[in-house]
PDB file of C-alpha atoms in Angstrom:
ATOM      1  CA  UNK A  18      58.441  90.446 170.168  1.00 58.00           C
ATOM      2  CA  UNK A  19      55.099  89.981 171.543  1.00 62.00           C
ATOM      3  CA  UNK A  20      53.657  91.274 174.930  1.00 61.00           C
ATOM      4  CA  UNK A  21      54.142  87.652 176.513  1.00 63.00           C
ATOM      5  CA  UNK A  22      57.445  87.284 175.603  1.00 69.00           C
ATOM      6  CA  UNK A  23      58.456  90.832 176.820  1.00 65.00           C
ATOM      7  CA  UNK A  24      56.568  89.793 179.817  1.00 66.00           C
ATOM      8  CA  UNK A  25      58.763  86.379 180.183  1.00 67.00           C
ATOM      9  CA  UNK A  26      61.976  88.008 179.555  1.00 69.00           C
ATOM     10  CA  UNK A  27      61.743  90.477 182.587  1.00 68.00           C
ATOM     11  CA  UNK A  28      59.772  88.205 184.855  1.00 67.00           C
ATOM     12  CA  UNK A  29      63.096  85.786 184.229  1.00 69.00           C
ATOM     13  CA  UNK A  30      65.347  88.670 185.175  1.00 68.00           C
ATOM     14  CA  UNK A  31      63.022  89.237 188.487  1.00 64.00           C
ATOM     15  CA  UNK A  32      63.361  85.541 189.128  1.00 61.00           C
ATOM     16  CA  UNK A  33      67.338  85.286 188.746  1.00 65.00           C
ATOM     17  CA  UNK A  34      67.606  88.393 190.853  1.00 62.00           C
ATOM     18  CA  UNK A  35      65.569  86.709 193.762  1.00 59.00           C
ATOM     19  CA  UNK A  36      66.067  83.317 193.163  1.00 57.00           C
ATOM     20  CA  UNK A  37      66.576  82.540 196.896  1.00 56.00           C
ATOM     21  CA  UNK A  38      63.117  84.327 198.014  1.00 56.00           C
ATOM     22  CA  UNK A  39      60.863  82.966 195.209  1.00 58.00           C
ATOM     23  CA  UNK A  40      60.335  79.279 195.067  1.00 64.00           C
ATOM     24  CA  UNK A  41      60.274  78.332 191.485  1.00 65.00           C
ATOM     25  CA  UNK A  42      57.249  76.575 191.200  1.00 69.00           C
ATOM     26  CA  UNK A  43      55.406  79.220 192.574  1.00 66.00           C
ATOM     27  CA  UNK A  44      56.978  81.597 190.137  1.00 64.00           C
ATOM     28  CA  UNK A  45      56.034  79.826 186.841  1.00 68.00           C
ATOM     29  CA  UNK A  46      52.418  78.928 188.111  1.00 68.00           C
ATOM     30  CA  UNK A  47      52.032  82.988 188.498  1.00 66.00           C
ATOM     31  CA  UNK A  48      54.097  83.676 185.425  1.00 66.00           C
ATOM     32  CA  UNK A  49      51.539  81.346 183.769  1.00 68.00           C
ATOM     33  CA  UNK A  50      48.478  82.822 184.934  1.00 67.00           C
ATOM     34  CA  UNK A  51      50.021  86.543 183.689  1.00 64.00           C
ATOM     35  CA  UNK A  52      51.127  85.693 180.461  1.00 64.00           C
ATOM     36  CA  UNK A  53      47.715  83.768 180.044  1.00 64.00           C
ATOM     37  CA  UNK A  54      45.607  86.853 180.294  1.00 59.00           C
ATOM     38  CA  UNK A  55      47.502  89.058 178.216  1.00 58.00           C
ATOM     39  CA  UNK A  56      45.548  90.343 175.145  1.00 57.00           C
ATOM     40  CA  UNK A  57      42.356  88.920 176.596  1.00 60.00           C
ATOM     41  CA  UNK A  58      39.220  91.483 176.169  1.00 59.00           C
ATOM     42  CA  UNK A  59      38.314  92.409 179.894  1.00 55.00           C
ATOM     43  CA  UNK A  60      34.854  91.055 180.047  1.00 56.00           C
ATOM     44  CA  UNK A  61      34.135  93.477 183.403  1.00 54.00           C
ATOM     45  CA  UNK A  62      36.460  95.856 184.158  1.00 54.00           C
ATOM     46  CA  UNK A  63      34.767  96.814 187.381  1.00 53.00           C
ATOM     47  CA  UNK A  64      35.007  93.350 189.038  1.00 53.00           C
ATOM     48  CA  UNK A  65      38.107  92.264 187.015  1.00 54.00           C
ATOM     49  CA  UNK A  66      40.930  90.650 188.813  1.00 61.00           C
ATOM     50  CA  UNK A  67      43.476  91.375 185.877  1.00 66.00           C
ATOM     51  CA  UNK A  68      46.489  93.558 187.448  1.00 71.00           C
ATOM     52  CA  UNK A  69      46.157  97.403 187.291  1.00 84.00           C
ATOM     53  CA  UNK A  70      48.648  99.964 187.216  1.00 85.00           C
ATOM     54  CA  UNK A  71      48.689 101.728 190.489  1.00 88.00           C
ATOM     55  CA  UNK A  72      51.644 104.235 192.212  1.00 89.00           C
ATOM     56  CA  UNK A  73      51.315 104.304 196.058  1.00 90.00           C
ATOM     57  CA  UNK A  74      52.463 107.737 197.445  1.00 90.00           C
ATOM     58  CA  UNK A  75      55.177 107.762 199.925  1.00 90.00           C
ATOM     59  CA  UNK A  76      55.805 110.933 200.680  1.00 91.00           C
ATOM     60  CA  UNK A  77      55.846 114.557 199.111  1.00 91.00           C
ATOM     61  CA  UNK A  78      57.261 117.857 199.481  1.00 91.00           C
ATOM     62  CA  UNK A  79      57.470 121.266 197.614  1.00 89.00           C
ATOM     63  CA  UNK A  80      59.254 124.348 198.538  1.00 86.00           C
ATOM     64  CA  UNK A  81      59.601 127.731 196.333  1.00 86.00           C
ATOM     65  CA  UNK A  82      62.328 128.032 194.253  1.00 86.00           C
ATOM     66  CA  UNK A  83      63.877 130.506 191.675  1.00 86.00           C
ATOM     67  CA  UNK A  84      64.534 129.633 187.871  1.00 83.00           C
ATOM     68  CA  UNK A  85      68.354 129.848 187.360  1.00 83.00           C
ATOM     69  CA  UNK A  86      67.525 130.409 183.644  1.00 80.00           C
ATOM     70  CA  UNK A  87      65.507 133.688 183.925  1.00 82.00           C
ATOM     71  CA  UNK A  88      65.067 134.129 187.667  1.00 84.00           C
ATOM     72  CA  UNK A  89      61.360 133.764 187.882  1.00 83.00           C
ATOM     73  CA  UNK A  90      59.796 131.977 191.126  1.00 85.00           C
ATOM     74  CA  UNK A  91      58.733 128.620 191.032  1.00 85.00           C
ATOM     75  CA  UNK A  92      57.585 125.529 193.102  1.00 86.00           C
ATOM     76  CA  UNK A  93      59.389 122.563 193.111  1.00 89.00           C
ATOM     77  CA  UNK A  94      57.458 119.749 193.749  1.00 91.00           C
ATOM     78  CA  UNK A  95      59.120 116.361 194.796  1.00 92.00           C
ATOM     79  CA  UNK A  96      56.890 113.191 194.948  1.00 92.00           C
ATOM     80  CA  UNK A  97      58.026 109.614 195.712  1.00 92.00           C
ATOM     81  CA  UNK A  98      56.132 106.742 194.870  1.00 91.00           C
ATOM     82  CA  UNK A  99      56.377 103.176 195.115  1.00 90.00           C
ATOM     83  CA  UNK A 100      55.502 101.054 191.980  1.00 89.00           C
ATOM     84  CA  UNK A 101      53.014  98.284 191.592  1.00 87.00           C
ATOM     85  CA  UNK A 102      54.423  95.187 189.843  1.00 85.00           C
ATOM     86  CA  UNK A 103      52.527  96.316 186.901  1.00 85.00           C
ATOM     87  CA  UNK A 104      53.849  99.484 187.052  1.00 86.00           C
ATOM     88  CA  UNK A 105      57.473  98.031 187.485  1.00 85.00           C
ATOM     89  CA  UNK A 106      57.350  96.223 184.553  1.00 84.00           C
ATOM     90  CA  UNK A 107      55.794  99.339 182.463  1.00 85.00           C
ATOM     91  CA  UNK A 108      58.674 101.307 183.404  1.00 85.00           C
ATOM     92  CA  UNK A 109      61.341  98.951 182.283  1.00 83.00           C
ATOM     93  CA  UNK A 110      59.631  98.446 179.197  1.00 84.00           C
ATOM     94  CA  UNK A 111      58.467 101.573 177.800  1.00 83.00           C
ATOM     95  CA  UNK A 112      60.368 104.213 180.484  1.00 85.00           C
ATOM     96  CA  UNK A 113      58.678 107.092 182.556  1.00 87.00           C
ATOM     97  CA  UNK A 114      56.118 107.888 180.115  1.00 88.00           C
ATOM     98  CA  UNK A 115      53.593 106.042 181.719  1.00 87.00           C
ATOM     99  CA  UNK A 116      53.905 107.143 184.994  1.00 89.00           C
ATOM    100  CA  UNK A 117      53.731 110.653 183.118  1.00 89.00           C
ATOM    101  CA  UNK A 118      50.416 109.941 181.563  1.00 89.00           C
ATOM    102  CA  UNK A 119      49.100 108.459 184.825  1.00 88.00           C
ATOM    103  CA  UNK A 120      50.126 111.263 186.425  1.00 89.00           C
ATOM    104  CA  UNK A 121      48.629 113.680 184.340  1.00 90.00           C
ATOM    105  CA  UNK A 122      52.337 115.176 183.757  1.00 89.00           C
ATOM    106  CA  UNK A 123      53.843 116.066 180.873  1.00 85.00           C
ATOM    107  CA  UNK A 124      57.505 115.776 180.042  1.00 87.00           C
ATOM    108  CA  UNK A 125      58.269 119.585 180.237  1.00 84.00           C
ATOM    109  CA  UNK A 126      59.826 120.328 183.511  1.00 87.00           C
ATOM    110  CA  UNK A 127      59.179 116.872 184.956  1.00 91.00           C
ATOM    111  CA  UNK A 128      62.088 114.339 186.131  1.00 91.00           C
ATOM    112  CA  UNK A 129      61.912 110.988 187.250  1.00 91.00           C
ATOM    113  CA  UNK A 130      64.572 108.912 189.291  1.00 88.00           C
ATOM    114  CA  UNK A 131      64.214 105.362 189.567  1.00 85.00           C
ATOM    115  CA  UNK A 132      66.271 104.143 192.758  1.00 82.00           C
ATOM    116  CA  UNK A 133      68.011 101.209 193.370  1.00 76.00           C
ATOM    117  CA  UNK A 134      65.193  99.442 194.915  1.00 75.00           C
ATOM    118  CA  UNK A 135      63.156  98.309 191.649  1.00 73.00           C
ATOM    119  CA  UNK A 136      59.944  99.778 192.796  1.00 84.00           C
ATOM    120  CA  UNK A 137      60.728 103.082 194.246  1.00 88.00           C
ATOM    121  CA  UNK A 138      60.650 106.524 192.089  1.00 90.00           C
ATOM    122  CA  UNK A 139      61.065 110.098 192.770  1.00 91.00           C
ATOM    123  CA  UNK A 140      59.031 112.303 190.550  1.00 92.00           C
ATOM    124  CA  UNK A 141      60.265 115.978 190.473  1.00 92.00           C
ATOM    125  CA  UNK A 142      58.245 118.407 188.822  1.00 90.00           C
ATOM    126  CA  UNK A 143      58.853 122.192 188.340  1.00 88.00           C
ATOM    127  CA  UNK A 144      55.402 124.130 188.812  1.00 85.00           C
ATOM    128  CA  UNK A 145      56.751 127.478 186.696  1.00 78.00           C
ATOM    129  CA  UNK A 146      53.323 129.637 188.005  1.00 70.00           C
ATOM    130  CA  UNK A 147      54.361 132.176 190.396  1.00 59.00           C
ATOM    131  CA  UNK A 148      54.810 130.947 193.909  1.00 48.00           C
ATOM    132  CA  UNK A 149      51.961 132.778 196.136  1.00 57.00           C
ATOM    133  CA  UNK A 150      53.041 135.506 197.964  1.00 56.00           C
ATOM    134  CA  UNK A 151      53.259 133.544 201.543  1.00 52.00           C
ATOM    135  CA  UNK A 152      56.063 131.315 199.983  1.00 51.00           C
ATOM    136  CA  UNK A 153      58.632 134.057 198.915  1.00 49.00           C
TER     137      UNK A 153
END
């Protein structure tokens, strides 16, 4: 299945889900503009109006903990992000790998939970480095 077909399939699902709040004509025009850009080389990346993958930080917390497996101290970092439309589609097609790459995290000790609202995710990362003394 081509990228354009995937985009159209997902877009149709989104349209069906939110049919009452999206005018069909505007939706079709937006989808035509997006699919027309798929596969085109980006002539000027700095000034391009092409969609960009992005996450917006909503909140972050961290706390010291102890690993159950070996009793070593660690720091648990919990972050909630709002995904833009490109990131939502990427997450739907590719899973959490693109979020991990974007954040520079590995799959080891990182867990991503998608919420009922399609554009909100929680990323939990266990930092196995020893917690600093004041956090114990």
